[in-house]
Coordinates of C-alpha atoms in Angstrom, one line a residue:
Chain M
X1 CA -21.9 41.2 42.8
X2 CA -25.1 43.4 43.9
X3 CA -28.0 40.6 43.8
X4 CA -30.7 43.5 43.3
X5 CA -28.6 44.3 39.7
X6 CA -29.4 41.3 38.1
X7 CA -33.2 41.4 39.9
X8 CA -35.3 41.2 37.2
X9 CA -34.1 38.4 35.4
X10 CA -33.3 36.0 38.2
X11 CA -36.8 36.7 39.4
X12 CA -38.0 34.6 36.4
X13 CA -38.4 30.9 37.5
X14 CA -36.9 29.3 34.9
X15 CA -33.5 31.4 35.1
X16 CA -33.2 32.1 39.2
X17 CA -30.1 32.7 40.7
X18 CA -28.7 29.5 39.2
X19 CA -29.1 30.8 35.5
X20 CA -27.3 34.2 36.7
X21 CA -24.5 32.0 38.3
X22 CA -24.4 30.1 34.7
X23 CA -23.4 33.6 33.1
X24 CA -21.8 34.9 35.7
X25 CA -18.8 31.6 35.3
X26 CA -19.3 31.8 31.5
X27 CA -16.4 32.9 29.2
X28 CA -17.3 34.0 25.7
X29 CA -15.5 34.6 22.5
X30 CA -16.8 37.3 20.8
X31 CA -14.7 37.6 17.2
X32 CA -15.7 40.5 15.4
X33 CA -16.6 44.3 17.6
X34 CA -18.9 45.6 14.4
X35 CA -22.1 45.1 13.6
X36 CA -22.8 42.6 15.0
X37 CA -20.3 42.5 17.7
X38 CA -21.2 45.4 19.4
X39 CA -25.2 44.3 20.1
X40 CA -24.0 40.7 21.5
X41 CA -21.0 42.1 23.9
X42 CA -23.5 45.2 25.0
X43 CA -26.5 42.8 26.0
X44 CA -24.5 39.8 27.1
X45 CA -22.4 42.6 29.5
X46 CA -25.4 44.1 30.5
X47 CA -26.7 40.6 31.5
X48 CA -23.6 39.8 33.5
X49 CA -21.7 37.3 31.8
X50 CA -18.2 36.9 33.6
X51 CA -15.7 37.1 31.3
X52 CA -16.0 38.6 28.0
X53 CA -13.3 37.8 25.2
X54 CA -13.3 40.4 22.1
X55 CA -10.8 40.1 19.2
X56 CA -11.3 42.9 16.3
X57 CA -8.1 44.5 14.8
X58 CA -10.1 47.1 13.4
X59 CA -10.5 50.9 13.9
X60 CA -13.7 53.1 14.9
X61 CA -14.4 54.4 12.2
X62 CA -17.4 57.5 11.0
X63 CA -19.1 54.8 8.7
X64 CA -19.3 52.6 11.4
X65 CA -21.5 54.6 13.6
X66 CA -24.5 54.5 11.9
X67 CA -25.2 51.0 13.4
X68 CA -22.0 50.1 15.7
X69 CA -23.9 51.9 18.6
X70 CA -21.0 51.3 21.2
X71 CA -18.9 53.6 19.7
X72 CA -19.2 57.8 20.2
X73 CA -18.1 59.9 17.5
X74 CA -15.0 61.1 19.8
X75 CA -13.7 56.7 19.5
X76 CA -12.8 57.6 15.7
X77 CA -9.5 56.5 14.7
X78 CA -9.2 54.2 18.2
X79 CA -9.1 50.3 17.6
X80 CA -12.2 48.9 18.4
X81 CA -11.1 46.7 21.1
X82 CA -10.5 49.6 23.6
X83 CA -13.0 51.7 22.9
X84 CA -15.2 48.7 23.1
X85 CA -13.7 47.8 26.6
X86 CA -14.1 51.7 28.0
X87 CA -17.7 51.5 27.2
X88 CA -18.1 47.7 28.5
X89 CA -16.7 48.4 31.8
X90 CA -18.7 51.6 32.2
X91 CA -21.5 49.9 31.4
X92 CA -20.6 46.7 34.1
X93 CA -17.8 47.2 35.8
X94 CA -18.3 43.1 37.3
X95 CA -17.1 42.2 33.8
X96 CA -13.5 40.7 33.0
X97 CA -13.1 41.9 29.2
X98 CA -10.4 40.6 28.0
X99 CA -8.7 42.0 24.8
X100 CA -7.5 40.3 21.6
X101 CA -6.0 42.9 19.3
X102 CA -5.6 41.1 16.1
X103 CA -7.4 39.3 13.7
X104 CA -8.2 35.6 14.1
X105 CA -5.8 33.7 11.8
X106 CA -5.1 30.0 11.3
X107 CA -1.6 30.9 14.1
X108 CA -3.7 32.3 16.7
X109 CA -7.5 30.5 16.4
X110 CA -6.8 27.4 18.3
X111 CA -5.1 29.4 21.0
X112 CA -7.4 32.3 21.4
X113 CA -10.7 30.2 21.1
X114 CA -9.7 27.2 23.8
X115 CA -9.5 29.5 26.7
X116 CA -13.8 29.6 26.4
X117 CA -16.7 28.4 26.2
X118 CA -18.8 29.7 23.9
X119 CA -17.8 31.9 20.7
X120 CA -19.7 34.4 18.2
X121 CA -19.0 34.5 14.9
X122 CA -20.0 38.4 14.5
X123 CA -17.0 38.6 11.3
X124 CA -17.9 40.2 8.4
X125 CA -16.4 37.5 6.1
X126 CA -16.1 34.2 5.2
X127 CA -12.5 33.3 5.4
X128 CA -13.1 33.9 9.2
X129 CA -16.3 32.0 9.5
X130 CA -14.8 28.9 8.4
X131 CA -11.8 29.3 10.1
X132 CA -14.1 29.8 13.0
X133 CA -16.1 26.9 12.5
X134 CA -13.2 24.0 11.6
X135 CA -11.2 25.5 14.9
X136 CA -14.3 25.2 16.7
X137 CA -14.9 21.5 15.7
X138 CA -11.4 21.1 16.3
X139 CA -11.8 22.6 19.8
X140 CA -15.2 20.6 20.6
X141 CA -16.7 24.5 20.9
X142 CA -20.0 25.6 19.8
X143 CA -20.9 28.9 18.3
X144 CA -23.5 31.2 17.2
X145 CA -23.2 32.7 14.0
X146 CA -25.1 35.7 12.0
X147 CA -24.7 37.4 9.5
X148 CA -25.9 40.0 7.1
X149 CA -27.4 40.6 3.8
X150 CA -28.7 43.9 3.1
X151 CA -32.3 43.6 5.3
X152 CA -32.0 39.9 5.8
X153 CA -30.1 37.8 8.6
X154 CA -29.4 34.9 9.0
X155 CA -28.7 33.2 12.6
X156 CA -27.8 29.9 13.7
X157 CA -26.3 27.9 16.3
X158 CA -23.5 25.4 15.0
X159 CA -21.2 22.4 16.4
X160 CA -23.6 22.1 19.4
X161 CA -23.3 18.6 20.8
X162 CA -24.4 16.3 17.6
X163 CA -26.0 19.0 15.8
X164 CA -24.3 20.3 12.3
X165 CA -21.8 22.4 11.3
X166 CA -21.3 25.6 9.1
X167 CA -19.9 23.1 6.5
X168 CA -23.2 21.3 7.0
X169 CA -25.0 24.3 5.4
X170 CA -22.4 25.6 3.1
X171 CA -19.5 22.7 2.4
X172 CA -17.0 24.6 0.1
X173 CA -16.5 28.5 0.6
X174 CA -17.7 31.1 -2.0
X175 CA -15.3 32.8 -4.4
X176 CA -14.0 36.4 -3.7
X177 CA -16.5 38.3 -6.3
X178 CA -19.9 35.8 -5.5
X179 CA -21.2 37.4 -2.6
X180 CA -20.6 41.0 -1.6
X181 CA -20.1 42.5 1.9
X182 CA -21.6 45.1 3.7
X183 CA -19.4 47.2 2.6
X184 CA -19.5 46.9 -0.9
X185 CA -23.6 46.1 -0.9
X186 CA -24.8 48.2 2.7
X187 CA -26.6 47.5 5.3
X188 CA -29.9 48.9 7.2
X189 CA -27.9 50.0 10.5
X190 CA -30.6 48.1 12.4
X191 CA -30.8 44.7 11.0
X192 CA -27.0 44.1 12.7
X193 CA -28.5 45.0 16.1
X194 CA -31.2 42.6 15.2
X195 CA -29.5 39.5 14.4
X196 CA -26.8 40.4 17.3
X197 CA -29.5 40.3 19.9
X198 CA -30.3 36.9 18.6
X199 CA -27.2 35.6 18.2
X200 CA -27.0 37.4 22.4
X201 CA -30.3 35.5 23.1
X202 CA -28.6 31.9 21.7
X203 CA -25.7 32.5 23.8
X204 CA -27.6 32.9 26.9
X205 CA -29.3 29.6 26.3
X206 CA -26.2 27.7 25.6
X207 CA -24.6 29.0 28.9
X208 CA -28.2 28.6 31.2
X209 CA -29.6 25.3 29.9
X210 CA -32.9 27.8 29.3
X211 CA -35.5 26.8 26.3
X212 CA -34.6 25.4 22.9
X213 CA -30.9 26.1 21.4
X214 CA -31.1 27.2 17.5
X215 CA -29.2 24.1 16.5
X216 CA -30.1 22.0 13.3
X217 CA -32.2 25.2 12.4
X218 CA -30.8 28.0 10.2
X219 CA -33.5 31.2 10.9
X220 CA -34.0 33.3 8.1
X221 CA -34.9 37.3 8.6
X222 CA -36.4 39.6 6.4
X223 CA -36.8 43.1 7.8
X224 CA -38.1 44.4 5.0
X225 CA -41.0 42.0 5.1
X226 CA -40.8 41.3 9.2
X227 CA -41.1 37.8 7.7
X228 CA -38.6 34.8 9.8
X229 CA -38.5 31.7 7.8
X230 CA -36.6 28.2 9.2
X231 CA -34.9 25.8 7.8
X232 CA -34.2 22.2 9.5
X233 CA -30.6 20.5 8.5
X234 CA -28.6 17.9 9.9
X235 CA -25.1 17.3 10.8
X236 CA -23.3 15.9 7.8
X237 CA -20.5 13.5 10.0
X238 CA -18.0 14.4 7.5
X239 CA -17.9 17.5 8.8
X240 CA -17.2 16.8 12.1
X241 CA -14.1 15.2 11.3
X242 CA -12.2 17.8 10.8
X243 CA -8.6 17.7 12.8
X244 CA -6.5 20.6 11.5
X245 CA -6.7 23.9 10.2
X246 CA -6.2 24.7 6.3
X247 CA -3.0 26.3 5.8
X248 CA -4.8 29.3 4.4
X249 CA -8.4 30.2 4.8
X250 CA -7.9 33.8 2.6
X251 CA -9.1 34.4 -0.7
X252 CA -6.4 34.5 -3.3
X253 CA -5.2 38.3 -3.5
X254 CA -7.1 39.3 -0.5
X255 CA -6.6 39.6 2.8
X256 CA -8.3 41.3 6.0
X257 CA -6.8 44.5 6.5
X258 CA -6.9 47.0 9.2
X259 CA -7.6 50.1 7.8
X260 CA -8.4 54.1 9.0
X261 CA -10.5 56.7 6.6
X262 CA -8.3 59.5 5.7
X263 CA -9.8 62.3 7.2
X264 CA -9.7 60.0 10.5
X265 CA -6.2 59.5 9.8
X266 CA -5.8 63.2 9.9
X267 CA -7.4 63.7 13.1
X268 CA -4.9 61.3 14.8
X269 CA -2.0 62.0 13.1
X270 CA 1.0 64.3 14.5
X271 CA 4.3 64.5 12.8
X272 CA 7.2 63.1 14.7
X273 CA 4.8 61.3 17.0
X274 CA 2.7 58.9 14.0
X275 CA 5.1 56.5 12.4
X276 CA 3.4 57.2 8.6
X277 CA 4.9 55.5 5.8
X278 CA 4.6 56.5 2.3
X279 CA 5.3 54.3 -0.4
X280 CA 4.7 55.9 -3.4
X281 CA 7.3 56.7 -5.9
X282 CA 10.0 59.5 -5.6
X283 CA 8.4 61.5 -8.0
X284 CA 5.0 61.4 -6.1
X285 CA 6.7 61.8 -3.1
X286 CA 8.5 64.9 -4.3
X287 CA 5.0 66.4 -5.5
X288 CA 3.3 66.8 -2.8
X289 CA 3.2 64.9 0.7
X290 CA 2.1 64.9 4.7
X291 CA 4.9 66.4 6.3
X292 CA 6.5 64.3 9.0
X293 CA 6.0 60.8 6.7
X294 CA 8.7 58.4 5.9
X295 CA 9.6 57.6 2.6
X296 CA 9.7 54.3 1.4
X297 CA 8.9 53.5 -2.2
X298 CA 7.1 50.1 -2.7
X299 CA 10.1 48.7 -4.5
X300 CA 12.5 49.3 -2.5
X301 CA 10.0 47.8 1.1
X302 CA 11.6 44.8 1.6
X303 CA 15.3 45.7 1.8
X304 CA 14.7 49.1 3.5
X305 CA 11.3 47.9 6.3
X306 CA 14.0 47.9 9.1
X307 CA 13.8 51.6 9.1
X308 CA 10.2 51.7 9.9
X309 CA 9.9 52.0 13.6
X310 CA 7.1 49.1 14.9
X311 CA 6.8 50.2 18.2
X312 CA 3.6 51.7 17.8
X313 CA 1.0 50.8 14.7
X314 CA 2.5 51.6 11.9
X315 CA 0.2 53.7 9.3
X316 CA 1.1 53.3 5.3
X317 CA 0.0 55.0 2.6
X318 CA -0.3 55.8 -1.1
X319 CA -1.7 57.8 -4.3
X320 CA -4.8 55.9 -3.7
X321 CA -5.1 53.1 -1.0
X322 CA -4.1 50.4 -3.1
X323 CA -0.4 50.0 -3.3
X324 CA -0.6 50.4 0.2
X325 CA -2.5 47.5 0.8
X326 CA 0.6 45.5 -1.4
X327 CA 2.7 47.3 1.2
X328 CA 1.0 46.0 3.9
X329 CA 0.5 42.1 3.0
X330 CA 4.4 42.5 2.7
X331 CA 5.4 44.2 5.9
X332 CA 3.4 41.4 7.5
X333 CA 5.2 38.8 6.1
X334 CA 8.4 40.5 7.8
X335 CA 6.8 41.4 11.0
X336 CA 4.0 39.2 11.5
X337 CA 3.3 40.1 15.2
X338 CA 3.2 43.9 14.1
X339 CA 0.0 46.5 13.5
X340 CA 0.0 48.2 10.3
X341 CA -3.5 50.2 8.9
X342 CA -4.0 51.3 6.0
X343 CA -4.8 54.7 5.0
X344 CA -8.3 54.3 2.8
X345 CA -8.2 56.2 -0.2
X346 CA -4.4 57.1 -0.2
X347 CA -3.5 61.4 -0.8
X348 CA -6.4 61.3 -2.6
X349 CA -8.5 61.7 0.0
X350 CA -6.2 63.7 2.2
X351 CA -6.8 66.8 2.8
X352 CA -2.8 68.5 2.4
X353 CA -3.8 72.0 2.9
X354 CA -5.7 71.5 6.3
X355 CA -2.6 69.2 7.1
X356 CA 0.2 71.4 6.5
X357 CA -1.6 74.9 7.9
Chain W
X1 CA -44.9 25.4 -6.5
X2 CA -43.2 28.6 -5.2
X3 CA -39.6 29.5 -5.2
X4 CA -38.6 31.9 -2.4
X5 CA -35.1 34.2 -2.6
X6 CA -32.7 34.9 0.0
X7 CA -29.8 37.1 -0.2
X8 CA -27.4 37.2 -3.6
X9 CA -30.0 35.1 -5.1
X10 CA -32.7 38.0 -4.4
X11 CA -30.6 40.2 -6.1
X12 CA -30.0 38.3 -9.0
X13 CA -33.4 36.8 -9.5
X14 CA -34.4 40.2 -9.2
X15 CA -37.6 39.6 -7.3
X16 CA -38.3 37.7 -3.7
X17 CA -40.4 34.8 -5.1
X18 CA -41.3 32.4 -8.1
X19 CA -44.5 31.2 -8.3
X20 CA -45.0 28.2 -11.0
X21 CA -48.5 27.7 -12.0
X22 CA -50.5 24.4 -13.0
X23 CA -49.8 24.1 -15.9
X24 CA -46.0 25.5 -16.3
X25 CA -43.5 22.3 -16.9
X26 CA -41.3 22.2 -13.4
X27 CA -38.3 21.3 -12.7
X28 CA -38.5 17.6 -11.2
X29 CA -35.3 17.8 -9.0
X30 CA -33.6 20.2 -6.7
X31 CA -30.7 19.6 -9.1
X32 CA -32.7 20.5 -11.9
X33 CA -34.2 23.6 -10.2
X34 CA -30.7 24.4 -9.9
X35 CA -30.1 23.8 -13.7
X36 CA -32.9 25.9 -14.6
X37 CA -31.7 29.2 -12.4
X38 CA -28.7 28.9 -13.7
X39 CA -30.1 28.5 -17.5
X40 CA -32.1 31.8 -16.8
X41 CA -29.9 33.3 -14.4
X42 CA -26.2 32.9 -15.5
X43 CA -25.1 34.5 -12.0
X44 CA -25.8 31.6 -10.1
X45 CA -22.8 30.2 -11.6
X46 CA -20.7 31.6 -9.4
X47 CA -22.3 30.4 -6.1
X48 CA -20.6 27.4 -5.3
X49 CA -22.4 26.3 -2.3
X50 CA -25.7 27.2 -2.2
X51 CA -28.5 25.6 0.3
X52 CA -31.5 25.1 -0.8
X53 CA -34.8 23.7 1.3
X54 CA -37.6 22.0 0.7
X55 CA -40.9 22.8 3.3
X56 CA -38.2 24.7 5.7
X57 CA -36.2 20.8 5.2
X58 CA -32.3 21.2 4.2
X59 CA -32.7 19.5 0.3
X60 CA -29.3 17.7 -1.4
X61 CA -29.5 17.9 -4.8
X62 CA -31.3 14.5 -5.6
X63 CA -34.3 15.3 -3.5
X64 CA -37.2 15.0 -5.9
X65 CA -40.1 18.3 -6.1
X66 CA -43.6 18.0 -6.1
X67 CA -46.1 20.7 -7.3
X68 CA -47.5 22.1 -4.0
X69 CA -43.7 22.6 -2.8
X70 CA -42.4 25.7 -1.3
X71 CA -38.9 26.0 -1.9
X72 CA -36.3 28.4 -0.7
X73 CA -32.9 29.4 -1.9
X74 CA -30.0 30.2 0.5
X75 CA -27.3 31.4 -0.7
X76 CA -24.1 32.7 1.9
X77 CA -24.4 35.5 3.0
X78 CA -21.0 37.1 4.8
X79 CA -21.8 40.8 6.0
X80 CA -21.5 41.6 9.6

């Protein structure tokens, strides 16, 4: 390590050489490479933090870009993951990143998190943040959450040493249709980068010992009023009781899926080479489809998946992106170790004539 | 007593803060606040879990309000 790259912050007395040592032996979870991901691995990289974990099963996509400033319009269609680990280690090459690609689930949390110290909660929903939080109480971890409303943030630091817990702020989690995503609802692309430099800033602290951790306090931000309100709370012990996972942390009838936009799709795809499965009917299939695409109809999945060939992700689709996601929750139950995306929008949004001329 | 919005609750309320006056009958609990919103805001139904404070202080539901309060509601918010 060049002592002169880290100059400027180890000049400041309180941090010194000793803080950069602190982040230079620190290992950090950071679950989620979006919106708020991507500002938390860029600064805490930047900074120097050794060993950088980052689990996302996600793909770049062009709707991402607009506040996922990692990622160059040339990543579209690549899982986050490794376009996130290309820009890290061009960025500080000191860095070990190490790659999870999957999503967290209630098989892998306990594994995953207990190789580090610290972990973010930079998700974008809440079956993840509570499985984050209970395998983190499990675990004896503490983590820094945000998240995102529109213009406001919200940040915290939970499950550090007696402080509370998510479940101390929210016990029970919300049904599906009470609280939209960014997706459905938008976000300002800045307001991530804000609330990920905090989250960043909370980390550092933890891992240094440097001025007051964000625990007990949940900080409130409003971008569109530049207003930061705080609330004070306490651990409920209850909470902290916790010594298993649920069996489930999904909503009923919905699940995470990794998915690609069509027109992304298109730019990746090359028949023969993509393993594209199409699950329409025989009818639809007959109509009109991408040349080079398995047929498979949704009925028939489940006695027929062994002719999908898994060796590579697997991309399904349909009329319209729906049955497709059907398909998918299915094929996972068969091959649970196995990538499949979804194709957003199904034929719908595929352009057939720039695909077959 | 003012009633500040965060999130879901912004949206439904339709407006970032309640101001009572005086003179206005107010609710005398954070469990009746929480009666009253959903009374004029059927929405809130669906929030489960909702946090609410009382001067920036985490409030269960048998907290009792006073007139110059400042109270905010917190709903979940999942975006990221």
């Amino acid at each position: 390590m060049n002592d002169n790259r880290y100059l400027r912050q180890t000049t400041l007395k309180s941090f010194g050489n000793e803080g950069q040592q602190k982040l230079r032996s620190a290992k950090v979870l950071v679950v989620g490479a979006g919106g708020l991901g991507v500002p938390v691995l860029t600064y805490l990289n930047a900074m120097g933090v050794g060993t950088l974990g980052i689990v996302d099963n996600d793909v770049v996509s062009l709707s991402n870009l607009h506040r996922q400033v990692l990622y160059t319009e040339k990543m579209v269609g690549q899982p986050k993951v490794l376009a996130a680990k290309n820009q890290l280690l061009a960025q500080n090459s000191d860095t070990e990143i190490i790659v999870h690609q999957t999503f967290l689930t209630v098989l892998n949390a306990l594994q995953i998190i207990g190789d580090y110290d610290v972990v973010i909660d930079a998700t974008d929903n809440f079956p993840t943040r509570y499985l984050i939080n209970d395998a983190c109480v499990i675990l004896n971890k503490p983590f820094v959450y945000g998240a995102l409303h529109g213009f406001e943030g919200q940040v915290s630091v939970f499950n550090y040493g007696d402080g509370p817990t998510y479940r101390c702020l929210f016990p029970e989690m919300p049904g599906a249709d009470a609280v939209p995503n960014c997706n459905d609802h938008g976000v300002l692309g800045i307001v991530p980068g804000i609330i990920g430099n905090l989250q960043a800033l909370e980390t550092v602290k933890i891992i240094t010992g440097i001025g007051e951790v964000l625990s007990g306090v949940l900080l409130l931000f409003d971008g569109l009023s530049q207003r930061f309100q705080r609330m004070n709370l306490s651990l409920n012990p209850k909470n902290k009781s916790i010594i298993q996972l649920e069996k489930s942390y999904e909503f009923e009838c919905e699940i995470p899926i990794a998915s690609i936009e069509a027109k992304n799709f298109q730019q990746i795809y090359t028949p023969g080479g993509t393993e594209l499965v199409d699950v329409r009917t025989i009818k639809e299939f007959s109509r009109q489809h991408i040349a080079g695409a398995k047929h498979i109809p949704l009925s028939e999945l489940k006695e027929r998946a062994n002719e999908i060939d898994l060796r590579a992700p697997v991309y399904i689709i349909c009329q319209s992106g729906v049955r497709s996601k059907k398909a998918i929750a299915l094929l996972r139950e068969l091959f649970p170790s196995n990538e499949f995306v979804n194709v957003l929008g199904g034929m719908n949004h595929i352009d057939v004539y720039a695909l077959t001329h | 007593m003012n009633v500040l919005f965060f999130g879901i609750a912004k949206d439904i309320v339709g407006s970032s803060e309640i101001l009572f006056s005086d003179e206005e009958a107010k609710p005398a609990t954070v469990a009746a606040l929480k009666k009253d919103l959903i009374k004029n805001y059927p929405e809130f139904l669906k929030l489960k879990t909702l946090a609410v404070a009382v001067n920036s202080e985490y409030a269960n539901d048998d907290v009792t309000l006073s007139g110059n309060d400042e109270i905010a509601i917190i709903p979940p918010v999942s975006g990221g």
